[in-house]
Structure formats: structure tokens, C-alpha cells
Coordinates of C-alpha atoms in Angstrom, one line a residue:
Chain A
X1 CA 19.9 20.2 -13.1
X2 CA 20.0 17.3 -10.5
X3 CA 18.2 14.2 -11.5
X4 CA 15.6 13.2 -8.9
X5 CA 14.2 10.2 -10.6
X6 CA 16.2 8.0 -12.9
X7 CA 14.5 4.9 -14.4
X8 CA 16.5 2.6 -16.7
X9 CA 15.5 -0.4 -18.7
X10 CA 12.4 -1.1 -16.5
X11 CA 10.5 -4.2 -17.4
X12 CA 7.4 -5.6 -15.6
X13 CA 5.2 -8.4 -16.7
X14 CA 2.0 -9.6 -15.2
X15 CA 1.3 -13.2 -15.8
X16 CA 3.3 -15.7 -17.9
X17 CA 3.6 -15.7 -21.7
X18 CA 1.7 -16.0 -23.9
X19 CA -1.4 -14.9 -21.9
X20 CA 0.2 -12.3 -19.6
X21 CA 0.7 -8.6 -20.2
X22 CA 4.1 -6.9 -20.6
X23 CA 3.1 -3.8 -18.7
X24 CA 6.5 -2.1 -19.0
X25 CA 9.0 -3.1 -21.7
X26 CA 12.3 -1.4 -21.2
X27 CA 11.2 2.0 -19.9
X28 CA 13.8 4.8 -19.5
X29 CA 12.8 8.0 -17.8
X30 CA 14.6 10.9 -16.0
X31 CA 13.1 13.8 -14.1
X32 CA 15.2 16.6 -12.7
X33 CA 14.5 18.8 -9.6
X34 CA 12.0 21.5 -10.6
X35 CA 10.7 19.6 -13.6
X36 CA 7.2 18.5 -14.4
X37 CA 7.2 15.4 -16.7
X38 CA 3.9 14.4 -18.2
X39 CA 3.5 10.6 -18.6
X40 CA 1.0 10.1 -21.4
X41 CA -0.4 6.9 -22.9
X42 CA -3.6 5.0 -23.7
X43 CA -5.4 3.0 -21.1
X44 CA -3.3 0.0 -20.2
X45 CA -0.1 1.6 -21.6
X46 CA 1.7 0.8 -18.4
X47 CA 1.6 4.2 -16.7
X48 CA 0.2 3.2 -13.3
X49 CA 2.4 0.1 -13.3
X50 CA 5.4 2.4 -13.7
X51 CA 4.2 4.6 -10.8
X52 CA 3.6 1.6 -8.6
X53 CA 7.1 0.4 -9.1
X54 CA 8.5 3.8 -8.2
X55 CA 6.7 3.8 -4.8
X56 CA 7.3 0.2 -3.9
X57 CA 3.9 -1.3 -4.6
X58 CA 5.1 -3.4 -7.5
X59 CA 8.4 -5.2 -8.0
X60 CA 10.1 -4.8 -11.4
X61 CA 11.3 -7.8 -13.3
X62 CA 14.4 -5.9 -14.7
X63 CA 15.9 -2.5 -14.6
X64 CA 16.7 0.2 -12.1
X65 CA 14.9 3.0 -10.3
X66 CA 17.0 5.6 -8.5
X67 CA 15.2 8.2 -6.4
X68 CA 17.3 11.1 -5.1
X69 CA 20.4 8.8 -5.3
X70 CA 18.6 5.9 -3.5
X71 CA 18.0 2.5 -5.1
X72 CA 14.2 2.5 -4.8
X73 CA 13.9 -1.2 -5.7
X74 CA 16.2 -2.3 -2.9
X75 CA 15.0 0.2 -0.4
X76 CA 11.3 0.9 -1.0
X77 CA 10.9 2.2 2.6
X78 CA 13.5 4.9 1.9
X79 CA 11.9 5.7 -1.5
X80 CA 8.5 6.3 0.2
X81 CA 10.1 9.0 2.4
X82 CA 11.1 10.8 -0.7
X83 CA 7.9 10.5 -2.8
X84 CA 4.4 11.6 -2.2
X85 CA 1.6 10.1 -4.3
X86 CA -1.9 11.0 -5.5
X87 CA -3.4 7.6 -6.5
X88 CA -5.4 7.0 -9.6
X89 CA -8.4 5.9 -7.5
X90 CA -9.9 8.4 -5.1
X91 CA -8.9 7.5 -1.5
X92 CA -12.1 7.4 0.5
X93 CA -11.9 9.9 3.4
X94 CA -15.4 9.3 4.8
X95 CA -15.6 10.7 8.3
X96 CA -12.8 13.2 7.7
X97 CA -13.1 16.8 6.4
X98 CA -10.7 17.8 3.6
X99 CA -8.8 20.1 6.1
X100 CA -8.4 17.3 8.6
X101 CA -7.4 14.7 5.9
X102 CA -4.7 17.1 4.4
X103 CA -3.4 18.0 7.9
X104 CA -3.2 14.4 9.1
X105 CA -1.3 13.3 6.0
X106 CA 1.1 16.2 6.3
X107 CA 1.9 15.4 9.9
X108 CA 2.2 11.6 9.0
X109 CA 4.8 12.6 6.4
X110 CA 6.7 14.4 9.2
X111 CA 5.6 18.0 8.8
X112 CA 5.5 20.1 11.9
X113 CA 2.0 21.0 13.1
X114 CA 2.3 24.7 12.5
X115 CA 4.0 24.3 9.1
X116 CA 1.4 21.7 8.0
X117 CA -1.5 23.9 9.1
X118 CA 0.0 26.8 7.1
X119 CA 0.5 24.7 4.0
X120 CA -3.0 23.2 4.3
X121 CA -4.5 26.6 4.5
X122 CA -2.5 27.7 1.4
X123 CA -3.6 24.7 -0.6
X124 CA -7.3 25.1 0.5
X125 CA -7.0 28.8 -0.6
X126 CA -5.1 28.1 -3.9
X127 CA -7.6 25.5 -5.0
X128 CA -10.6 27.5 -3.7
X129 CA -11.7 24.6 -1.4
X130 CA -12.5 27.0 1.5
X131 CA -16.3 26.4 1.5
X132 CA -15.8 22.6 1.7
X133 CA -12.7 22.6 4.0
X134 CA -14.7 21.7 7.1
X135 CA -17.5 19.7 5.5
X136 CA -17.3 15.9 6.0
X137 CA -16.1 14.0 3.0
X138 CA -19.4 12.2 2.4
X139 CA -21.0 15.6 1.6
X140 CA -18.5 16.9 -0.9
X141 CA -18.4 16.3 -4.7
X142 CA -16.1 14.0 -6.6
X143 CA -14.1 17.0 -7.9
X144 CA -13.6 18.4 -4.4
X145 CA -12.5 14.9 -3.2
X146 CA -10.1 14.7 -6.1
X147 CA -8.6 18.1 -5.2
X148 CA -8.3 17.0 -1.6
X149 CA -6.4 13.9 -2.7
X150 CA -4.1 16.2 -4.6
X151 CA -3.6 18.4 -1.6
X152 CA -2.8 15.3 0.5
X153 CA 0.0 14.6 -1.9
X154 CA 1.2 18.2 -2.0
X155 CA 1.1 19.1 1.7
X156 CA 4.5 17.7 2.4
X157 CA 5.7 16.8 -1.0
X158 CA 9.2 15.3 -0.8
X159 CA 11.7 15.2 -3.6
X160 CA 9.2 13.5 -6.0
X161 CA 5.5 14.1 -6.4
X162 CA 3.6 11.5 -8.3
X163 CA 0.2 12.6 -9.5
X164 CA -2.0 9.9 -11.3
X165 CA -4.8 11.6 -13.1
X166 CA -5.1 14.6 -10.8
X167 CA -7.7 16.5 -13.0
X168 CA -10.4 13.7 -13.1
X169 CA -13.8 15.0 -12.0
X170 CA -12.4 18.6 -11.5
X171 CA -14.3 21.5 -13.0
X172 CA -12.5 23.7 -15.6
X173 CA -12.1 26.7 -13.3
X174 CA -10.4 24.6 -10.5
X175 CA -8.4 22.6 -13.1
X176 CA -6.7 25.9 -14.0
X177 CA -5.9 26.5 -10.3
X178 CA -4.7 22.9 -10.0
X179 CA -2.3 23.2 -12.9
X180 CA -0.9 26.4 -11.4
X181 CA -0.4 24.6 -8.1
X182 CA 1.4 21.6 -9.8
X183 CA 3.7 24.1 -11.5
X184 CA 4.4 25.8 -8.2
X185 CA 5.4 22.5 -6.5
X186 CA 8.0 22.0 -9.2
X187 CA 9.1 25.6 -9.0
X188 CA 9.8 25.1 -5.3
X189 CA 12.2 22.3 -6.1
X190 CA 10.3 19.0 -6.4
X191 CA 10.3 16.7 -9.4
X192 CA 6.7 16.0 -10.6
X193 CA 5.7 12.9 -12.5
X194 CA 2.3 13.7 -13.9
X195 CA 0.2 10.9 -15.3
X196 CA -2.7 12.3 -17.3
X197 CA -5.0 11.9 -20.3
X198 CA -5.7 15.6 -20.2
X199 CA -3.0 16.3 -22.9
X200 CA -4.2 19.7 -24.1
X201 CA -4.2 21.3 -20.6
X202 CA -1.0 19.5 -19.5
X203 CA 0.8 21.0 -22.4
X204 CA 0.9 24.4 -20.6
X205 CA 2.5 23.0 -17.5
X206 CA 4.9 20.1 -18.4
X207 CA 8.6 20.6 -19.2
X208 CA 8.8 17.3 -20.9
X209 CA 6.5 14.6 -22.2
X210 CA 7.0 10.9 -22.1
X211 CA 4.6 8.9 -24.2
X212 CA 4.1 5.2 -23.4
X213 CA 2.6 2.7 -25.7
X214 CA 2.2 -1.0 -24.9
X215 CA 4.8 -0.5 -22.1
X216 CA 7.4 1.2 -24.4
X217 CA 8.5 4.8 -24.6
X218 CA 7.4 6.2 -27.9
X219 CA 8.7 9.7 -27.3
X220 CA 10.5 11.7 -24.6
X221 CA 10.8 15.3 -25.5
X222 CA 9.7 18.9 -24.7
X223 CA 6.2 19.7 -25.9
X224 CA 7.6 22.4 -28.2
X225 CA 10.1 20.0 -29.8
X226 CA 7.4 17.4 -30.4
X227 CA 5.1 19.9 -32.0
X228 CA 7.9 21.3 -34.1
X229 CA 9.1 17.9 -35.4
X230 CA 5.6 16.7 -36.2
X231 CA 4.3 19.9 -37.7
X232 CA 1.0 19.7 -35.7
X233 CA -0.7 22.5 -34.0
X234 CA -0.7 21.1 -30.5
X235 CA 0.5 18.3 -28.2
X236 CA -2.8 16.4 -28.4
X237 CA -2.5 16.0 -32.1
X238 CA 1.1 14.8 -31.8
X239 CA 0.0 12.3 -29.1
X240 CA -2.9 10.9 -31.2
X241 CA -0.7 10.5 -34.2
X242 CA 2.1 8.8 -32.2
X243 CA -0.1 6.5 -30.2
X244 CA -2.3 5.7 -33.2
X245 CA 0.7 4.7 -35.3
X246 CA 2.1 2.8 -32.3
X247 CA -1.1 0.8 -32.0
X248 CA -1.0 0.2 -35.7
X249 CA 2.6 -0.9 -35.5
X250 CA 1.9 -3.2 -32.6
X251 CA -1.1 -4.8 -34.4
X252 CA 1.1 -5.3 -37.5
X253 CA 3.8 -6.9 -35.4
X254 CA 1.2 -9.3 -33.8
X255 CA -0.1 -10.1 -37.2
X256 CA 3.3 -10.9 -38.6
X257 CA 4.0 -13.2 -35.6
X258 CA 0.7 -14.9 -36.0
Chain B
X1 CA 8.1 24.4 4.2
X2 CA 10.9 23.0 2.0
X3 CA 9.5 20.6 -0.5
X4 CA 12.6 18.3 -0.2
X5 CA 13.0 18.0 3.5
X6 CA 10.6 15.3 4.4
X7 CA 11.5 13.4 7.5
X8 CA 8.7 11.1 8.6
X9 CA 7.3 11.6 12.1
X10 CA 8.6 9.4 14.9
X11 CA 6.9 6.0 15.0
X12 CA 4.9 6.8 18.2
X13 CA 3.5 10.0 16.7
X14 CA 2.7 8.2 13.4
X15 CA 0.9 5.5 15.4
X16 CA -1.2 8.2 17.1
X17 CA -1.9 10.0 13.8
X18 CA -2.8 6.7 12.1
X19 CA -5.2 5.8 14.9
X20 CA -6.8 9.2 14.7
X21 CA -7.1 8.7 10.9
X22 CA -8.7 5.2 11.3
X23 CA -11.0 6.3 14.2
X24 CA -12.3 9.3 12.3
X25 CA -12.7 7.2 9.1
X26 CA -14.8 4.7 11.0
X27 CA -16.5 7.2 13.3
X28 CA -19.9 6.7 11.7
X29 CA -19.9 3.0 12.1
X30 CA -17.8 2.6 15.2
X31 CA -20.7 2.7 17.7
X32 CA -22.6 0.2 15.5
X33 CA -19.7 -2.1 15.3
X34 CA -19.2 -2.1 19.1
X35 CA -23.0 -2.7 19.6
X36 CA -22.9 -5.6 17.2
X37 CA -19.9 -7.2 19.1
X38 CA -21.7 -6.7 22.4
X39 CA -24.8 -8.3 20.9
X40 CA -22.8 -11.2 19.5
X41 CA -21.2 -11.8 22.9
X42 CA -24.4 -11.6 24.9
X43 CA -26.5 -13.6 22.5
X44 CA -23.8 -16.3 22.3
X45 CA -24.3 -16.7 26.1
X46 CA -28.1 -16.5 26.0
X47 CA -28.4 -18.6 22.9
X48 CA -26.3 -21.4 24.2
X49 CA -28.2 -21.2 27.4
X50 CA -31.4 -21.9 25.5
X51 CA -29.8 -24.8 23.8
X52 CA -28.5 -26.6 26.9
X53 CA -31.0 -25.5 29.6
X54 CA -29.4 -25.6 33.0
X55 CA -25.9 -26.9 32.5
X56 CA -23.8 -28.7 35.2
X57 CA -21.1 -26.5 36.9
X58 CA -18.1 -27.2 34.6
X59 CA -20.2 -26.8 31.4
X60 CA -21.5 -23.5 32.8
X61 CA -18.0 -22.3 33.1
X62 CA -17.3 -23.2 29.5
X63 CA -20.4 -21.3 28.4
X64 CA -19.8 -18.3 30.6
X65 CA -16.2 -17.8 29.4
X66 CA -16.7 -18.8 25.7
X67 CA -18.4 -15.6 24.7
X68 CA -15.4 -13.5 25.4
X69 CA -13.2 -15.7 23.2
X70 CA -15.8 -15.7 20.5
X71 CA -15.9 -11.9 20.4
X72 CA -12.1 -11.5 20.2
X73 CA -11.8 -14.2 17.5
X74 CA -14.7 -12.9 15.5
X75 CA -13.3 -9.4 15.4
X76 CA -9.9 -10.7 14.3
X77 CA -10.8 -13.5 11.9
X78 CA -14.1 -12.2 10.5
X79 CA -14.3 -8.4 10.8
X80 CA -10.7 -7.8 10.0
X81 CA -10.7 -9.6 6.7
X82 CA -13.9 -7.9 5.7
X83 CA -12.6 -4.4 6.4
X84 CA -9.2 -5.0 4.9
X85 CA -10.7 -6.6 1.8
X86 CA -13.0 -3.5 1.4
X87 CA -9.9 -1.2 1.8
X88 CA -8.2 -3.2 -0.9
X89 CA -11.1 -3.1 -3.3
X90 CA -11.6 0.7 -3.0
X91 CA -7.8 1.3 -3.4
X92 CA -7.3 3.0 0.0
X93 CA -5.0 0.2 1.3
X94 CA -2.5 0.6 -1.6
X95 CA -2.5 4.4 -1.1
X96 CA -1.9 4.0 2.6
X97 CA 1.0 1.8 1.7
X98 CA 2.6 4.6 -0.2
X99 CA 3.0 6.7 3.0
X100 CA 6.4 6.7 4.7
X101 CA 5.0 4.7 7.6
X102 CA 6.8 1.5 8.8
X103 CA 4.6 -1.6 8.2
X104 CA 4.5 -2.6 11.9
X105 CA 3.0 0.8 12.7
X106 CA 0.2 0.2 10.2
X107 CA -0.5 -3.1 11.8
X108 CA -0.2 -1.7 15.3
X109 CA -2.8 1.0 14.6
X110 CA -5.3 -1.4 13.0
X111 CA -4.8 -4.0 15.8
X112 CA -5.3 -1.3 18.5
X113 CA -8.5 -0.2 16.8
X114 CA -9.9 -3.7 16.5
X115 CA -9.0 -4.7 20.0
X116 CA -10.8 -1.6 21.3
X117 CA -13.9 -2.5 19.2
X118 CA -13.9 -6.0 20.7
X119 CA -13.2 -5.0 24.3
X120 CA -16.8 -3.9 25.4
X121 CA -18.2 -7.1 23.9
X122 CA -15.6 -9.2 25.6
X123 CA -16.3 -7.7 29.0
X124 CA -20.1 -7.7 28.7
X125 CA -20.1 -11.3 27.4
X126 CA -18.4 -12.4 30.6
X127 CA -20.8 -10.4 32.7
X128 CA -23.8 -11.9 30.8
X129 CA -22.3 -15.4 31.3
X130 CA -21.8 -14.9 35.0
X131 CA -25.3 -13.6 35.5
X132 CA -26.9 -16.3 33.3
X133 CA -25.1 -19.3 34.6
X134 CA -24.4 -18.1 38.2
X135 CA -20.7 -19.0 38.1
X136 CA -17.9 -17.5 40.1
X137 CA -14.9 -16.2 38.3
X138 CA -11.3 -16.1 39.7
X139 CA -9.6 -13.6 37.4
X140 CA -5.9 -14.0 36.9
X141 CA -3.5 -11.1 36.5
X142 CA -2.7 -12.7 33.1
X143 CA -6.1 -11.8 31.7
X144 CA -5.0 -8.6 29.9
X145 CA -2.0 -10.5 28.3
X146 CA -4.2 -13.4 27.3
X147 CA -6.9 -11.1 25.8
X148 CA -4.2 -9.2 23.9
X149 CA -2.5 -12.3 22.6
X150 CA -5.8 -13.7 21.4
X151 CA -6.8 -10.5 19.8
X152 CA -3.4 -9.9 18.2
X153 CA -3.2 -13.5 16.8
X154 CA -6.7 -13.6 15.4
X155 CA -6.4 -10.1 13.9
X156 CA -3.0 -10.9 12.3
X157 CA -4.2 -14.1 10.8
X158 CA -7.3 -12.3 9.6
X159 CA -5.1 -9.5 8.1
X160 CA -3.0 -12.1 6.3
X161 CA -6.1 -13.8 4.9
X162 CA -7.4 -10.5 3.6
X163 CA -4.1 -9.4 2.0
X164 CA -3.1 -12.7 0.5
X165 CA -6.5 -13.9 -0.9
X166 CA -8.5 -12.1 -3.6
X167 CA -10.9 -9.7 -1.8
X168 CA -14.1 -11.6 -2.6
X169 CA -12.6 -14.9 -1.5
X170 CA -11.3 -13.3 1.7
X171 CA -14.9 -12.2 2.5
X172 CA -16.2 -15.7 1.8
X173 CA -13.6 -17.3 4.0
X174 CA -14.4 -14.9 6.8
X175 CA -18.1 -15.9 6.5
X176 CA -17.2 -19.6 6.7
X177 CA -15.1 -18.9 9.8
X178 CA -18.2 -17.6 11.6
X179 CA -19.7 -21.2 11.5
X180 CA -16.4 -22.8 12.3
X181 CA -15.7 -20.6 15.3
X182 CA -19.2 -20.6 16.7
X183 CA -20.2 -24.2 16.2
X184 CA -17.3 -26.4 15.4
X185 CA -14.6 -25.1 17.7
X186 CA -14.1 -26.2 21.4
X187 CA -14.6 -22.7 22.7
X188 CA -17.9 -23.0 24.6
X189 CA -17.7 -26.7 25.2
X190 CA -14.8 -29.2 25.8
X191 CA -12.8 -30.6 22.9
X192 CA -13.8 -34.1 24.1
X193 CA -17.2 -33.6 22.4
X194 CA -15.7 -33.3 19.0
X195 CA -15.2 -36.2 16.6
X196 CA -11.6 -37.5 17.0
X197 CA -10.4 -36.1 13.7
X198 CA -11.7 -32.6 14.4
X199 CA -10.3 -32.7 17.9
X200 CA -6.9 -33.5 16.3
X201 CA -7.2 -30.7 13.8
X202 CA -8.0 -28.3 16.6
X203 CA -4.9 -29.3 18.5
X204 CA -2.9 -27.5 15.7
X205 CA -5.3 -24.6 15.1
X206 CA -5.2 -21.5 17.3
X207 CA -8.8 -21.3 18.3
X208 CA -8.7 -24.0 21.1
X209 CA -5.6 -22.5 22.7
X210 CA -7.2 -19.1 22.5
X211 CA -10.3 -20.4 24.4
X212 CA -8.0 -22.2 26.9
X213 CA -6.0 -19.0 27.5
X214 CA -9.2 -17.0 28.2
X215 CA -10.7 -19.7 30.4
X216 CA -7.5 -20.1 32.4
X217 CA -7.4 -16.3 32.9
X218 CA -11.1 -15.9 33.8
X219 CA -11.5 -19.0 36.0
X220 CA -7.9 -19.5 37.2
X221 CA -8.8 -21.7 40.2
X222 CA -10.4 -24.3 37.9
X223 CA -8.6 -24.2 34.5
X224 CA -5.0 -24.1 33.6
X225 CA -3.3 -23.3 30.3
X226 CA -1.6 -26.5 29.1
X227 CA 2.1 -25.9 28.0
X228 CA 1.3 -27.4 24.6
X229 CA -1.5 -24.9 24.0
X230 CA 0.8 -22.0 25.1
X231 CA 3.4 -23.1 22.5
X232 CA 0.8 -23.6 19.7
X233 CA -0.8 -20.2 20.5
X234 CA 2.7 -18.6 20.6
X235 CA 3.7 -20.0 17.3
X236 CA 0.4 -18.8 15.7
X237 CA 0.9 -15.4 17.2
X238 CA 4.5 -15.0 15.9
X239 CA 3.5 -16.6 12.5
X240 CA 0.4 -14.3 12.3
X241 CA 2.5 -11.1 12.9
X242 CA 5.1 -12.3 10.4
X243 CA 2.5 -13.1 7.8
X244 CA 0.6 -9.8 8.3
X245 CA 3.8 -7.7 8.1
X246 CA 5.0 -9.7 5.1
X247 CA 1.7 -9.2 3.3
X248 CA 1.9 -5.4 3.9
X249 CA 5.5 -5.3 2.5
X250 CA 4.7 -7.5 -0.4
X251 CA 5.1 -6.0 -3.9
X252 CA 2.9 -7.2 -6.8

């Protein structure tokens, strides 16, 4: 399988020691074409910092990011052509309808008008957004806005699709549709980097899981392997055990330094 | 559609699509923003008229042409930082920056939008000035260029302020600039009325050259654009574009 995203030894610190935060502390990550990799971690574990460096919003202190063979740190403009992003915060689309917003982003990303219209229609159908497709954004719910943001990232997806908390505010029925659509994007050839706290549901979709803790990779395995090694029933239990012990280890380390 | 074959649209098409995006996003407030700019321009003329009564001819020309500069500068230096700071706070600016759109295209779309918002106020401010102070204009063919350079420079400087300062500070600075531009800049009156130190400061700031450019374009038979002011404005224009582009490219 061809690697689409290769991250090696990535370090990023905000602020100077001792007060600053080491957001990423030597992160390695690989995602192949057709793979969905779940990036899990507690709040402040460094997930969004990692994503921001991949799409050229933040500059790493050390390490490398290669996206479809291109050095994404040296050429962020080229990297942006290869990656589409659903941001953690909802992008306000006041004044636009979901259909118009998805269509405009698809065409901005270079899709042909007819192709984008077809793809937009497919996404609206697949996510059951039809009744809200032509309603202005100020009248739609947070969940519909979130799904629209997902569709804006999925309409002309590129080699890498980065989804930061795509299921927030989405109802259980549409979450199921969303997971299916995420899987479909990967099956059509894209690599998907999925940042989520929804560990239980993500388990059914991801090919591999990377768990971040205090900016470091605690685990990088398939869900099945993690469950088997740990002896737990599900990925969520494995995650809680790993991150819990990670926090404990970090606290102990801080105590010993103090 | 292949998921891997993403080739961004040509820059001209991206500019059109971005303009469409921004126009639709602001569609609710666009008429209001235009009306506010018109009111600002017209009330600047009428308000100064109340302050000075019946001015002598040259002072009347300053007052009649000052409103158009005030409108262009206000949109660029005051409204731009406020809107960009809001986009930063709500996260939409960062998301827009993840799109495969060259940074100058972002800037071009925003500048076109803000210039269009300022245009009706600029024109009606001049009309109000002519009617109120009974002055005769002699419009130079350079007027569109002067208006564009003034709009571009002030919006780029405003953009850079909004991107480089923390959002709340940017909003505060833009509020302070309202007073500086309206009361303490030689726009609607000659620089000779300022205290020496402030007149010297204004020789290096872009506001006075902006006012001179607009005056020389609107009343070309009475005013000329000094070479020094052309150079100062040109430097600010290039520096403003460079700062705005750099701030859009900047990585945290």
C-alpha cells in the first residue's frame, strides 16, 4: 500500500520552557491510501496541533511531513492541494445553504461544475441532509452544520482527508451514515486522518489507531491488535487504560523532576 | 470523481468563487454596511459644515473632498480589522487558509469586496460635499487609480493589523483609529493646522498622502499630488500588500 502521509519525529512547542507546552514530542505516523487512521487522545494531547502542521497552519520545530511524496513543511501550498480539511470548529456559513457551501468549496478545490453538483447531491443524500439542503445556514441545527462541514471536506477530497471531530453534535442515526461515508472516502482511494473522541463508534471504521498522550505516541496499532494485547472488550477500554496510565506516568515523571 | 485528482481551479475562477462565497456570507449585512458607509460620508460633510459654518473657498474644497477619503480609509483601517478579527475568533479564517487558494487571491477577493462596500459612500460623500459647500470639481482621469490605491493600502494595513495582533487588541486599535482618522489627520483640513510634531508624524503616515491623492484627483485644477506624498503612499501600499500576504502565509 502506498503511503500518502508520512510523519517522522515531529516536534512542536508553543511558548518557551518551562512555561510553554510541548504539543508534539516526536510523533511518527503513517497513513496509506485507502486507510482510515484514528487519532485519539485527551484534550490537549496535541491532535489538532498535528493536523495544523500537516495543512500548513503551524510550523514544526523538528521532524518531517511528507504528503503524497511532497515535503509538506517546505511546500505548504502544494500540501493544501493534496489535503482537504474539516476543522474542529464549525466554519460559519451564514448566508449560504448547505448545498451552495458544499458546491462552492468543491469548485474552489478544482472540481468541474457537473462533477461537483453530482458529488454534492450524493453527499446530501448519503447523509440525509435533503430537507436542509436549500435552507440558509442560520436556520439549520448544529448537527446539520457539522455534517455540511464534513461534506465540504469530502466533496473534492484529495489524497488526504483530515477530519477533526466530525461527529460532534451529530445525532446517532446520522452518525452511522457519516461513519459509512468516511469509510467510503477511504475505499475510493484517499487516506483519512480521523481525530475523534468517539472511540467506541470509530472502532468500526478505522484501520489503525494512533493514541497521543502529552504529545507522544502511546500506541499505533490496529484496533483488533490493541484489544487482543490488552485483553479488554473494546477499544474504548484499551484507550482509557493507556491514556490513564500515560497521565499517571507523566505525573510521576513531573514529580520526580520536581 | 476521482478522490486523488484535485487540481485547484485557475486563479481567476477561484477569485470569482471566493467573491461569491464572501458576498453570500455577508448578504444579510451588506446593505446595512453600505448604508453605514454612506451615512458616515454624508454626516462627515454635514457635521464639519455645522462646526465651521460657511467656510472660505479653499477650506470648502478640503471639507467637500475629505469625506470620500474618510470613507475609504474607514472601511480599510476600521472595518477590515473588525471583520478579519471576527473571522479569526470564530475559526473561519484558519479553515479558509486550508483551502488550496493562493494567498494573493484571498486578499484580492476581500479587497474587492471592501472596495465595493466603500464605493457608494465615497461617491455620495463627494456629492454631499459639492451640494453643501457649493464647490466645483475638476475630476482627473486618475481618480479611479487614486481611489483604488487608497482603498488597497488602507485595507492591506487593516488586514495586517487584524492578522498580527490578538483579535481583541485589533478591534481596540481599529476603534482608536476612528478618532485618529476623523479628528487628528489632515484629511478635511490642511496639515498646517496641526501641531508641528503631529504634522511631522503625518508626513510619514499614509493618511495625509491618501487625502492628497483624493483631493488632487477630485479638484485637479487646484490641488496637485506632491512627489514626496506619492512615494510615501507607494511605499505604504507595497508594504501593506507585503504585510497582508505575509500574515496570511504565516504559520503559528
